[in-house]
Short mmCIF file of C-alpha atoms in Angstrom, two decimals:
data_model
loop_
_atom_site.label_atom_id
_atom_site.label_comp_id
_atom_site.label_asym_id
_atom_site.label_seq_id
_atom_site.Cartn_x
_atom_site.Cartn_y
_atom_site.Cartn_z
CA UNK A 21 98.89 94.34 99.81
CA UNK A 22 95.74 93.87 101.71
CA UNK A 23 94.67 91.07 99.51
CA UNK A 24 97.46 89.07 101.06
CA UNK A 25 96.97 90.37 105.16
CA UNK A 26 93.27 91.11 105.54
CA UNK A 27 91.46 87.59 106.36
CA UNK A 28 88.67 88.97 108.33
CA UNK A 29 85.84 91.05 107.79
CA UNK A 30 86.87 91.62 103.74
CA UNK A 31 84.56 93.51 102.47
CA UNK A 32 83.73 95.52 105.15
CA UNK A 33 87.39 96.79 104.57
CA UNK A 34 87.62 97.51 101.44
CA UNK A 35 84.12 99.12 101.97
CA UNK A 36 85.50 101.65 104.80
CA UNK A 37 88.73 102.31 102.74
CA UNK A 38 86.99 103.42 99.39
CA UNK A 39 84.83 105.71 101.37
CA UNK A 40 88.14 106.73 103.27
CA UNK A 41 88.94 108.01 99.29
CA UNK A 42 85.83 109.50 98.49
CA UNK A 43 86.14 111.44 101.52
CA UNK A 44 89.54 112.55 100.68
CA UNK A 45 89.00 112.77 97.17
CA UNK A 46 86.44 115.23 98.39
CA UNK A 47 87.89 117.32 100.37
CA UNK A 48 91.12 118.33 97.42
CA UNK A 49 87.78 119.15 94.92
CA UNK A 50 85.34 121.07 97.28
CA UNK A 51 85.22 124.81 96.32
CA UNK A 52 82.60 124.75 98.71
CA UNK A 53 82.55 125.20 102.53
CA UNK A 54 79.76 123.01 102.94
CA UNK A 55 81.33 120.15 101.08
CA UNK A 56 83.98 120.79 102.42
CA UNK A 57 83.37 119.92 105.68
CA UNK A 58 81.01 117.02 104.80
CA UNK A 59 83.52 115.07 102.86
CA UNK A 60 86.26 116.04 106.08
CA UNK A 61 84.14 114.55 108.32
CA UNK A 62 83.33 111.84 105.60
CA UNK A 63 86.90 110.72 106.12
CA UNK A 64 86.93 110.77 109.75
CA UNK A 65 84.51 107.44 110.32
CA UNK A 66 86.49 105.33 108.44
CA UNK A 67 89.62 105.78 109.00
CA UNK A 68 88.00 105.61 113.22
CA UNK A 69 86.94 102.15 112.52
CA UNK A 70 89.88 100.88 110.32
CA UNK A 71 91.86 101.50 113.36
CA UNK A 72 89.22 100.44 115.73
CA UNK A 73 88.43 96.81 114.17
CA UNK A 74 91.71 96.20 112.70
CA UNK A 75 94.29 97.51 114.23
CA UNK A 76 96.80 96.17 117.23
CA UNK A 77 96.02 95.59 120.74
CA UNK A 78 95.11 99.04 121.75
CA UNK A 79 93.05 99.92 118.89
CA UNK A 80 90.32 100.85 120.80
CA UNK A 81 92.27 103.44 122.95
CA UNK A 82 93.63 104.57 119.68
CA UNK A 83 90.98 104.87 117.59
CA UNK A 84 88.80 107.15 120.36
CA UNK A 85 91.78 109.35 120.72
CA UNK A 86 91.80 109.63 117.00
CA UNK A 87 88.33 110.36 117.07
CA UNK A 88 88.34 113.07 119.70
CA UNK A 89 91.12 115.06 118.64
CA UNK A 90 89.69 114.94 115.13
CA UNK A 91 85.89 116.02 115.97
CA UNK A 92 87.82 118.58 118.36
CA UNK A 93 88.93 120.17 115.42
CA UNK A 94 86.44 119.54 113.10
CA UNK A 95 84.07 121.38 115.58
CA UNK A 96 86.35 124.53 115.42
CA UNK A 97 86.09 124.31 111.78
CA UNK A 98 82.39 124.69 112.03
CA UNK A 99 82.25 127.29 114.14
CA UNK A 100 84.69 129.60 111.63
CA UNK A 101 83.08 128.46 108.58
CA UNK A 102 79.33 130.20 110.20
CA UNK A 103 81.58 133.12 111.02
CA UNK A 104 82.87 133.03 107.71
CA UNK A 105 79.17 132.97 105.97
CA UNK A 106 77.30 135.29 108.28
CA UNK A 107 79.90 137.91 107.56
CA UNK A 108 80.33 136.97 104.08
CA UNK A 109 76.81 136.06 103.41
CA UNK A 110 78.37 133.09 100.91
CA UNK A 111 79.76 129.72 101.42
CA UNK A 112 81.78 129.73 98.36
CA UNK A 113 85.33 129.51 98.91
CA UNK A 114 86.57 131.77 96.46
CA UNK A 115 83.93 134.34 97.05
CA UNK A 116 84.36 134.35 100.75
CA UNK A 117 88.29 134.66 100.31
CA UNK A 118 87.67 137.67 98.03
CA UNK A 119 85.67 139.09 100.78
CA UNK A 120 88.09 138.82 103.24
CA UNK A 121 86.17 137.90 106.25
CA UNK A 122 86.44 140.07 109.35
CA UNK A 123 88.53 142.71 107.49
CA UNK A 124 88.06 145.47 109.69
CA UNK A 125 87.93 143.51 113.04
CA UNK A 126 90.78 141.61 114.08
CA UNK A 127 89.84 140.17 116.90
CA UNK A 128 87.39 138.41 115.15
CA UNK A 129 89.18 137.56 112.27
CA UNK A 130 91.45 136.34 114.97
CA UNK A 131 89.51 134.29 116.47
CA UNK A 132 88.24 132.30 113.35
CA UNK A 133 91.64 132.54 112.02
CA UNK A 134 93.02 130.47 115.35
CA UNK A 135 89.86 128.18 115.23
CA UNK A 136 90.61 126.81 111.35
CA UNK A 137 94.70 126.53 112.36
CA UNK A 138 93.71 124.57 115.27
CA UNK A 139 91.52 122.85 113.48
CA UNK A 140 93.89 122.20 110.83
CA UNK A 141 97.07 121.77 112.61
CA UNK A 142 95.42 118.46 114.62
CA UNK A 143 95.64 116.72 110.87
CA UNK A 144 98.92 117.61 110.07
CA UNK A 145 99.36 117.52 113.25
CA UNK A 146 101.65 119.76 114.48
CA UNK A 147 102.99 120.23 117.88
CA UNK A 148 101.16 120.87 120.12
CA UNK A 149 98.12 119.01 118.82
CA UNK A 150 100.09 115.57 117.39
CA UNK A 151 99.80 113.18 120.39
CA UNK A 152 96.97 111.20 118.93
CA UNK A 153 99.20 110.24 115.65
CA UNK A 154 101.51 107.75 117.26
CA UNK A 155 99.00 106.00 119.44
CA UNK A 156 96.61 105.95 115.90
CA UNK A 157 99.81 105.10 113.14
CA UNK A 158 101.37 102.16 116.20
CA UNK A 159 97.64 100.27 116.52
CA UNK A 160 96.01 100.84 112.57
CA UNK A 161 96.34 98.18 110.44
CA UNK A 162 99.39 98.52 107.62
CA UNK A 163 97.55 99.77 104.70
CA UNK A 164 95.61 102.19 107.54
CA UNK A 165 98.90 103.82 108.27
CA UNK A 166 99.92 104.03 104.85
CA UNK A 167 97.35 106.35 103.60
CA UNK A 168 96.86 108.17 107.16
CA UNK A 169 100.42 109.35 106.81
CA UNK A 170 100.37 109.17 102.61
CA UNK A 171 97.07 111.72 102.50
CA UNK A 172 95.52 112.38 105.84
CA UNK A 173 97.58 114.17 106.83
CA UNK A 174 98.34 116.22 103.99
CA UNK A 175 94.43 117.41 104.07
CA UNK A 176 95.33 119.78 107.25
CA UNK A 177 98.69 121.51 105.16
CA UNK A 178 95.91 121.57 102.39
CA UNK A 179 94.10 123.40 104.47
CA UNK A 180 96.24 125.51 105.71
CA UNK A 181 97.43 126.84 102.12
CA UNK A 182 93.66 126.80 100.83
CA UNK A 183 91.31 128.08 103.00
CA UNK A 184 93.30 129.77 105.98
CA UNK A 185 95.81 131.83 103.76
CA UNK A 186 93.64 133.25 101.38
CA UNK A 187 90.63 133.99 104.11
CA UNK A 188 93.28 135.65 106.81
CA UNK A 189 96.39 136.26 104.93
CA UNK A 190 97.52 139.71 106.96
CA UNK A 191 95.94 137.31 110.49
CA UNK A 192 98.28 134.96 109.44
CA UNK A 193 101.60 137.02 108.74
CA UNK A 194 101.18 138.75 112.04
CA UNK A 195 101.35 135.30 113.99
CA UNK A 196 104.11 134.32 111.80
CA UNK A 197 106.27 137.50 112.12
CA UNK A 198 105.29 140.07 114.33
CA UNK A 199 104.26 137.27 116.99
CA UNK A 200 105.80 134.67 115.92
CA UNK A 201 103.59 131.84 117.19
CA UNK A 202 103.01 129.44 114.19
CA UNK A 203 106.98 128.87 113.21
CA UNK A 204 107.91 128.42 116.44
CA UNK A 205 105.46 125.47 116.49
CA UNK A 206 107.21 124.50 112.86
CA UNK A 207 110.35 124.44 114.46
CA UNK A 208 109.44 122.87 117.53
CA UNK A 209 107.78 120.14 115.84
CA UNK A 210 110.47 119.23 113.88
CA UNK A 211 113.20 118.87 116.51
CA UNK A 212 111.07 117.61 118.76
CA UNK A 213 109.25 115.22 116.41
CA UNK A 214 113.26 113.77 115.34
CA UNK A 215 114.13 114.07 119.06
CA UNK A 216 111.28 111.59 120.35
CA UNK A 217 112.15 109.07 117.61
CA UNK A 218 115.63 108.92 119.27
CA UNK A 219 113.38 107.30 122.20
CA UNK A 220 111.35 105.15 120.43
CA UNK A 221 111.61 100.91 120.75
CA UNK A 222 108.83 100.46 118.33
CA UNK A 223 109.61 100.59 114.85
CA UNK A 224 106.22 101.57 113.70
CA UNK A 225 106.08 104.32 116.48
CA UNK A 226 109.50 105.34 115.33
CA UNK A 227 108.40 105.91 112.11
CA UNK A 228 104.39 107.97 113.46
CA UNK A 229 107.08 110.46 114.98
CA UNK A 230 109.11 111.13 111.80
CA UNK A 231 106.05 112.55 110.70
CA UNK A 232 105.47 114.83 113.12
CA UNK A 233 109.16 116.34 112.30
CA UNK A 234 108.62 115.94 108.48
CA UNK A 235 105.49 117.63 108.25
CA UNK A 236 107.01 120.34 110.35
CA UNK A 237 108.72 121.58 107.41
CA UNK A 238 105.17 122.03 105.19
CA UNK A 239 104.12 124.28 108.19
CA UNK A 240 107.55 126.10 108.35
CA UNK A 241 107.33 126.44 104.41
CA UNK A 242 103.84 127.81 104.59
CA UNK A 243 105.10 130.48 107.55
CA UNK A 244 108.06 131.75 105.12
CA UNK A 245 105.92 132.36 102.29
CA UNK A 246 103.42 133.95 104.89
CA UNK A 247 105.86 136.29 106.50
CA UNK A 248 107.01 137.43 103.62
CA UNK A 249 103.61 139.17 103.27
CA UNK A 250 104.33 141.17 106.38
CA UNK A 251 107.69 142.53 105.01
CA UNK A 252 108.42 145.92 103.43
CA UNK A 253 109.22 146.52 99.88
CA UNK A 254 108.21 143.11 98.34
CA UNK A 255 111.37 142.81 96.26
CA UNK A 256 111.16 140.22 93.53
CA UNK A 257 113.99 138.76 95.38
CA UNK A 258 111.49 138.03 98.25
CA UNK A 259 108.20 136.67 96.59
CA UNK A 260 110.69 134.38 94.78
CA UNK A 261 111.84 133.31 98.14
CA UNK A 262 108.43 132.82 98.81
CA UNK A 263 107.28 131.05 95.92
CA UNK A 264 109.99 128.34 96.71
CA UNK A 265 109.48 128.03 100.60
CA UNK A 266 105.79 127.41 99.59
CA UNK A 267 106.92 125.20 96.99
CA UNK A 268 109.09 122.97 98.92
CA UNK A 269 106.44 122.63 101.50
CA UNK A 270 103.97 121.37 98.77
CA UNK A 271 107.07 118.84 97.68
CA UNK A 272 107.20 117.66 101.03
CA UNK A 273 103.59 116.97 101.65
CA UNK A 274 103.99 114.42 98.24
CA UNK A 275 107.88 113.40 99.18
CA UNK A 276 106.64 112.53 102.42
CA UNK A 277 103.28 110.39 101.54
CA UNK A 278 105.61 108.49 99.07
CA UNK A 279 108.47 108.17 101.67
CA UNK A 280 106.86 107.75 104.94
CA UNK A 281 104.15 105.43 103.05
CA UNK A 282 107.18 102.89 102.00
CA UNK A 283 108.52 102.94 105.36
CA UNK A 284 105.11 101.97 106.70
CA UNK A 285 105.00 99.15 104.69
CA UNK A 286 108.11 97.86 105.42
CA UNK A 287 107.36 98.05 108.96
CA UNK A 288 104.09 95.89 107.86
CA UNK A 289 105.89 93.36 105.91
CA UNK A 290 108.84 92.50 108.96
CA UNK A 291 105.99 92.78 111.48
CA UNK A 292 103.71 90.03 109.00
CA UNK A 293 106.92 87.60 109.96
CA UNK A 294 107.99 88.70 113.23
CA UNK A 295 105.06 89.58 114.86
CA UNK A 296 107.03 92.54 116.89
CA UNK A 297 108.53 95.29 116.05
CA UNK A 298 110.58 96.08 119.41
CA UNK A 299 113.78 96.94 117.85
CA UNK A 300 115.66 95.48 120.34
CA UNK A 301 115.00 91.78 119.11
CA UNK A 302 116.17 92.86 116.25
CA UNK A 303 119.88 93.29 114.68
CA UNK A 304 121.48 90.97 111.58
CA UNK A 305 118.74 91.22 109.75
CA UNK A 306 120.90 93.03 106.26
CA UNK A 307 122.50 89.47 105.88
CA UNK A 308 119.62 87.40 106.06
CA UNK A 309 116.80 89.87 104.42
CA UNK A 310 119.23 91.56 101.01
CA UNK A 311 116.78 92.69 98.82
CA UNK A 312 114.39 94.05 102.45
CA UNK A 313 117.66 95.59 103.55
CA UNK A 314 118.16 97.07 100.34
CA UNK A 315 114.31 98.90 100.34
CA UNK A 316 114.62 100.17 103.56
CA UNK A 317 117.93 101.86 102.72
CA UNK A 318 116.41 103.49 99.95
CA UNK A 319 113.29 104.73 101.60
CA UNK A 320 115.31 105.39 105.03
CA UNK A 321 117.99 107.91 102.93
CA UNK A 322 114.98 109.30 101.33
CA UNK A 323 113.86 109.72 104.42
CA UNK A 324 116.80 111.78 106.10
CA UNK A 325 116.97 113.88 103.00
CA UNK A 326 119.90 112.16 101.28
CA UNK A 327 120.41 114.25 97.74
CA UNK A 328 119.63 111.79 94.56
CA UNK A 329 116.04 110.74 96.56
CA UNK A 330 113.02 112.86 96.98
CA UNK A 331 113.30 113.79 100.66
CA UNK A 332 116.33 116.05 99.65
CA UNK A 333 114.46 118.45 97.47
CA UNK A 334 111.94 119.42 99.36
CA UNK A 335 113.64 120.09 102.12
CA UNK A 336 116.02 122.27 100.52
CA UNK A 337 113.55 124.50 98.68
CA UNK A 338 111.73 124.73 102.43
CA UNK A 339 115.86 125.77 103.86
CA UNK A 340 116.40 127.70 100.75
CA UNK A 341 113.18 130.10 100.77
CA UNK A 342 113.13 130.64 104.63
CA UNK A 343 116.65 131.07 104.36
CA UNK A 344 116.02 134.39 103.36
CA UNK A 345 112.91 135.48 104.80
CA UNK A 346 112.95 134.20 108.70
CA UNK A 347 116.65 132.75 108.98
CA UNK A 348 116.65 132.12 112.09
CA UNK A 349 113.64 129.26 112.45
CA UNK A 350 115.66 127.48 109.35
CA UNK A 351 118.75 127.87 111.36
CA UNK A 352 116.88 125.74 114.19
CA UNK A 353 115.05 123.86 111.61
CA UNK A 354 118.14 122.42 110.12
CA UNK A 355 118.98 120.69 113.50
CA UNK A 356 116.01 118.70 112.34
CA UNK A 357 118.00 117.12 109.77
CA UNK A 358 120.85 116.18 111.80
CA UNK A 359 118.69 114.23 114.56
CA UNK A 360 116.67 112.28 111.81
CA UNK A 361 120.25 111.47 110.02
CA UNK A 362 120.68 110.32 113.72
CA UNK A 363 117.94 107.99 114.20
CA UNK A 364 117.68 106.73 111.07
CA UNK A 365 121.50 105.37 110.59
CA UNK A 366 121.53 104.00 114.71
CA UNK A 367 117.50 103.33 115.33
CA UNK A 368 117.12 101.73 111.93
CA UNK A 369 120.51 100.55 110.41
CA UNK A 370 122.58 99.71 113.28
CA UNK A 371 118.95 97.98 115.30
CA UNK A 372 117.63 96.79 112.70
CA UNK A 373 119.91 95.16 109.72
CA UNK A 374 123.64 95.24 111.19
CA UNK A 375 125.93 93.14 113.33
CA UNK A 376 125.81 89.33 113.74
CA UNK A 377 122.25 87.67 113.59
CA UNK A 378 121.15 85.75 116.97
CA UNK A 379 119.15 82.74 116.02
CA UNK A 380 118.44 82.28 120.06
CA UNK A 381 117.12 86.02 120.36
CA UNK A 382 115.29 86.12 117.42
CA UNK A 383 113.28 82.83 118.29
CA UNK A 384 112.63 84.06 121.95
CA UNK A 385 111.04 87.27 120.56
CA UNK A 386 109.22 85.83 117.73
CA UNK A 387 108.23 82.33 119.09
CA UNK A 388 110.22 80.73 116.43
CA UNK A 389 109.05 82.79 113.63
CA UNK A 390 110.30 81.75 109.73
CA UNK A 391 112.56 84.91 108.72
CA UNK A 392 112.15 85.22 104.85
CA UNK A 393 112.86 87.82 102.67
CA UNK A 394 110.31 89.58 100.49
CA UNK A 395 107.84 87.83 98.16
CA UNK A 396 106.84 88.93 94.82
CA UNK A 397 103.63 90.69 95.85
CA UNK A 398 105.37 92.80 98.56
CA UNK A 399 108.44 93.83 96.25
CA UNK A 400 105.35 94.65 93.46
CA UNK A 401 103.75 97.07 96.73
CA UNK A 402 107.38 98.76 97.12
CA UNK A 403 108.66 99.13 93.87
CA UNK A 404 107.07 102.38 92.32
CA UNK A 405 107.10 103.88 95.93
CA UNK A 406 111.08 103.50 94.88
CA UNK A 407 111.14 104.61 92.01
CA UNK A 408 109.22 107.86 92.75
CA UNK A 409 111.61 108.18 95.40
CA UNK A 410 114.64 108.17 92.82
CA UNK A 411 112.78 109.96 89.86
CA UNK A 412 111.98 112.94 91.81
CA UNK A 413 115.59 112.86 93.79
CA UNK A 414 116.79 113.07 90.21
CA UNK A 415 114.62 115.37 88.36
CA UNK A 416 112.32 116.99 90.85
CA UNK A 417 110.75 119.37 88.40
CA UNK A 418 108.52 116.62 87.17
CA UNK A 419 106.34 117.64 90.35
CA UNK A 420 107.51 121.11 90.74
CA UNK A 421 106.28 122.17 87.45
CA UNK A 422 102.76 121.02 88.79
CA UNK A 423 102.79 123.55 91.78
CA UNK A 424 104.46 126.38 90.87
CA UNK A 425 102.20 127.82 88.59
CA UNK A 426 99.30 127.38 91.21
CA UNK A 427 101.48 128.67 94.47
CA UNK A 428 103.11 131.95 92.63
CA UNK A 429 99.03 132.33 91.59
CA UNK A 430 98.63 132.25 95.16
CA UNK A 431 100.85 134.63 96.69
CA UNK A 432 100.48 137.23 94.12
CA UNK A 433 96.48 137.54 94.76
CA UNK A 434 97.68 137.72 98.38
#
């Protein structure tokens, strides 16, 4: 896709973006602390100055926000992982999570326990630590938002499930159900996240705020499994419960890459033609742009969980597992799914693609702008982002085969 939208500074891109994926690549591979961190902060500079060379018209206000709130947290990660090794004396991840750091003082297990969620929760981000995603997904260039909400994000829920629940697994069921601080923040980012995108004009902004809702069903995943920990008799009714809360919050870290990636680039390819994306000079669009029309339903019901795409599946084993360990938070969480059914049918659908097509408002906004449909090379970007979409709707143990054997491994050394 970039081949056909990048025209200046080439190689400097494609530079940044494959040490973007080293960095990433990195951080999913590191059993180490210390590589850890270096490839996380590996991935912070380029992803700083994709945003910061190409990106929109605040680009520099967006990428120094980016920048802050990630070195913010990347700071606190330091700080825990010396805690970690001077009481651990080892830098190995495994070791150190055998360990268990700070065992008989919780304050300070605490204390570095808080400083790797904050530090982790700015990535996925999760309330209250997101406001630097829409400024960062609304100004980076297509592709930059594509893998920023595709795997960027996913490397703080990584986190989270890697490093912070085996290091401070009895930390992190207290603040998940005896105080529970962390899914109230779940729950709370998803209706808030879907509630904002109600507001939204901007279609690319729209679509930086679903993600702060989506991803707050990895983090309320990750707190059912957790507080299951901190419950009496650990019935085999339970850790199943568990095992497919934290399952369906590892299918929506992919389901959401693969969804909210597609969406991105659809935003890219009407924005490549309009040159706006103020939904209000919008509306028509489904009779002139079919086979665009047709894409965006597919990735927009995907989006709002609609059962035969991949959104539904993970959000149902995240309902179905917390269901019956912290029913209340999936009672609020639900409402989650309403407001993004919500914004997607009138923000999108009704904006966007229906009712009659005005020539004269289109040309105002777009200073006379050619409307075509897609070409080849943009259907060729889309197409197995669809059919992902549609495979797992319709057979999601392709993926969940893949984690279940490593998150059952999980909880039961827990």
């Amino acid at each position: 896709y970039s081949i056909y939208t990048i025209k200046e500074r080439v190689k400097e891109y494609y530079f940044l973006f494959l040490l973007l994926q080293m960095g990433m690549i990195g951080v999913f591979v590191s059993l180490d602390f210390i590589f850890f961190y270096v490839f996380w902060e590996i991935g912070l500079v380029p992803m700083y100055l994709l945003i910061g060379v190409w990106g929109g018209e605040r680009r520099i206000y967006a990428a120094i926000k980016f920048f802050l709130y990630t070195l913010a947290g990347s700071v606190a990660m330091l700080l825990a992982i010396i805690g970690v090794y001077l009481n651990t004396g080892t830098f190995s991840i495994l070791d150190a999570a055998a360990a268990q750091p700070f065992a008989g003082n919780f304050v300070l297990a605490a204390a570095a326990f808080w400083a790797l969620f904050v530090a982790f929760s700015i990535k996925v981000p999760s309330f209250p630590f997101h406001t630097w995603l829409p400024d960062a997904h609304t100004e980076a260039p297509t592709c930059g938002s594509v893998i920023l909400a595709g795997i960027l994000l996913k490397l703080g829920a990584y986190g989270l499930i890697r490093i912070v629940l085996p290091l401070f697994p009895r930390v992190f069921s207290y603040y998940v159900y005896n105080v529970p601080i962390i899914p109230v923040l779940a729950v709370v980012s998803i209706v808030y996240g879907a509630l904002v995108c109600m507001a939204q004009w901007d279609l690319k902004r729209l679509i930086a705020y679903s993600s702060v809702s989506h991803m707050g069903y990895v983090t309320l995943g990750i707190s059912a499994a957790v507080a299951s920990l901190a419950m009496s008799g650990h019935s085999g009714e339970l850790m199943t419960s568990a095992a497919i809360a934290l399952n369906g919050a590892a299918l929506q870290m992919f389901t959401h890459g693969i969804i909210t990636g597609g969406l991105f680039f659809l935003v890219g390819i009407i924005y490549e033609r309009a040159h706006t994306r103020d939904l209000k000079s919008f509306g028509g669009l489904g009779a002139k742009v079919p086979y665009y029309y047709g894409i965006m339903m597919v990735t927009g019901f995907a989006s709002l969980g609609l059962p035969g795409l991949a959104g539904f599946w993970s959000e149902f084993f995240v309902f179905r597992g917390t269901f019956a360990i912290i029913p209340v938070f999936a009672c609020i969480g639900v409402a989650g799914v309403v407001f993004t059914a919500a914004y997607i049918l009138w923000k999108i659908v009704q904006y966007v693609f229906l009712g009659e097509f005005d020539q004269a408002k289109w040309d105002e906004a777009t200073h006379h702008a050619k409307l075509t449909d897609m070409e080849l090379f943009e259907k060729v970007t889309m197409w197995p982002l669809v059919i992902v979409m549609v495979l797992v709707g319709f057979y999601p143990t392709v993926v969940v085969a893949l984690l279940n054997g490593a998150t059952t491994a999980l909880l039961g050394k827990l």
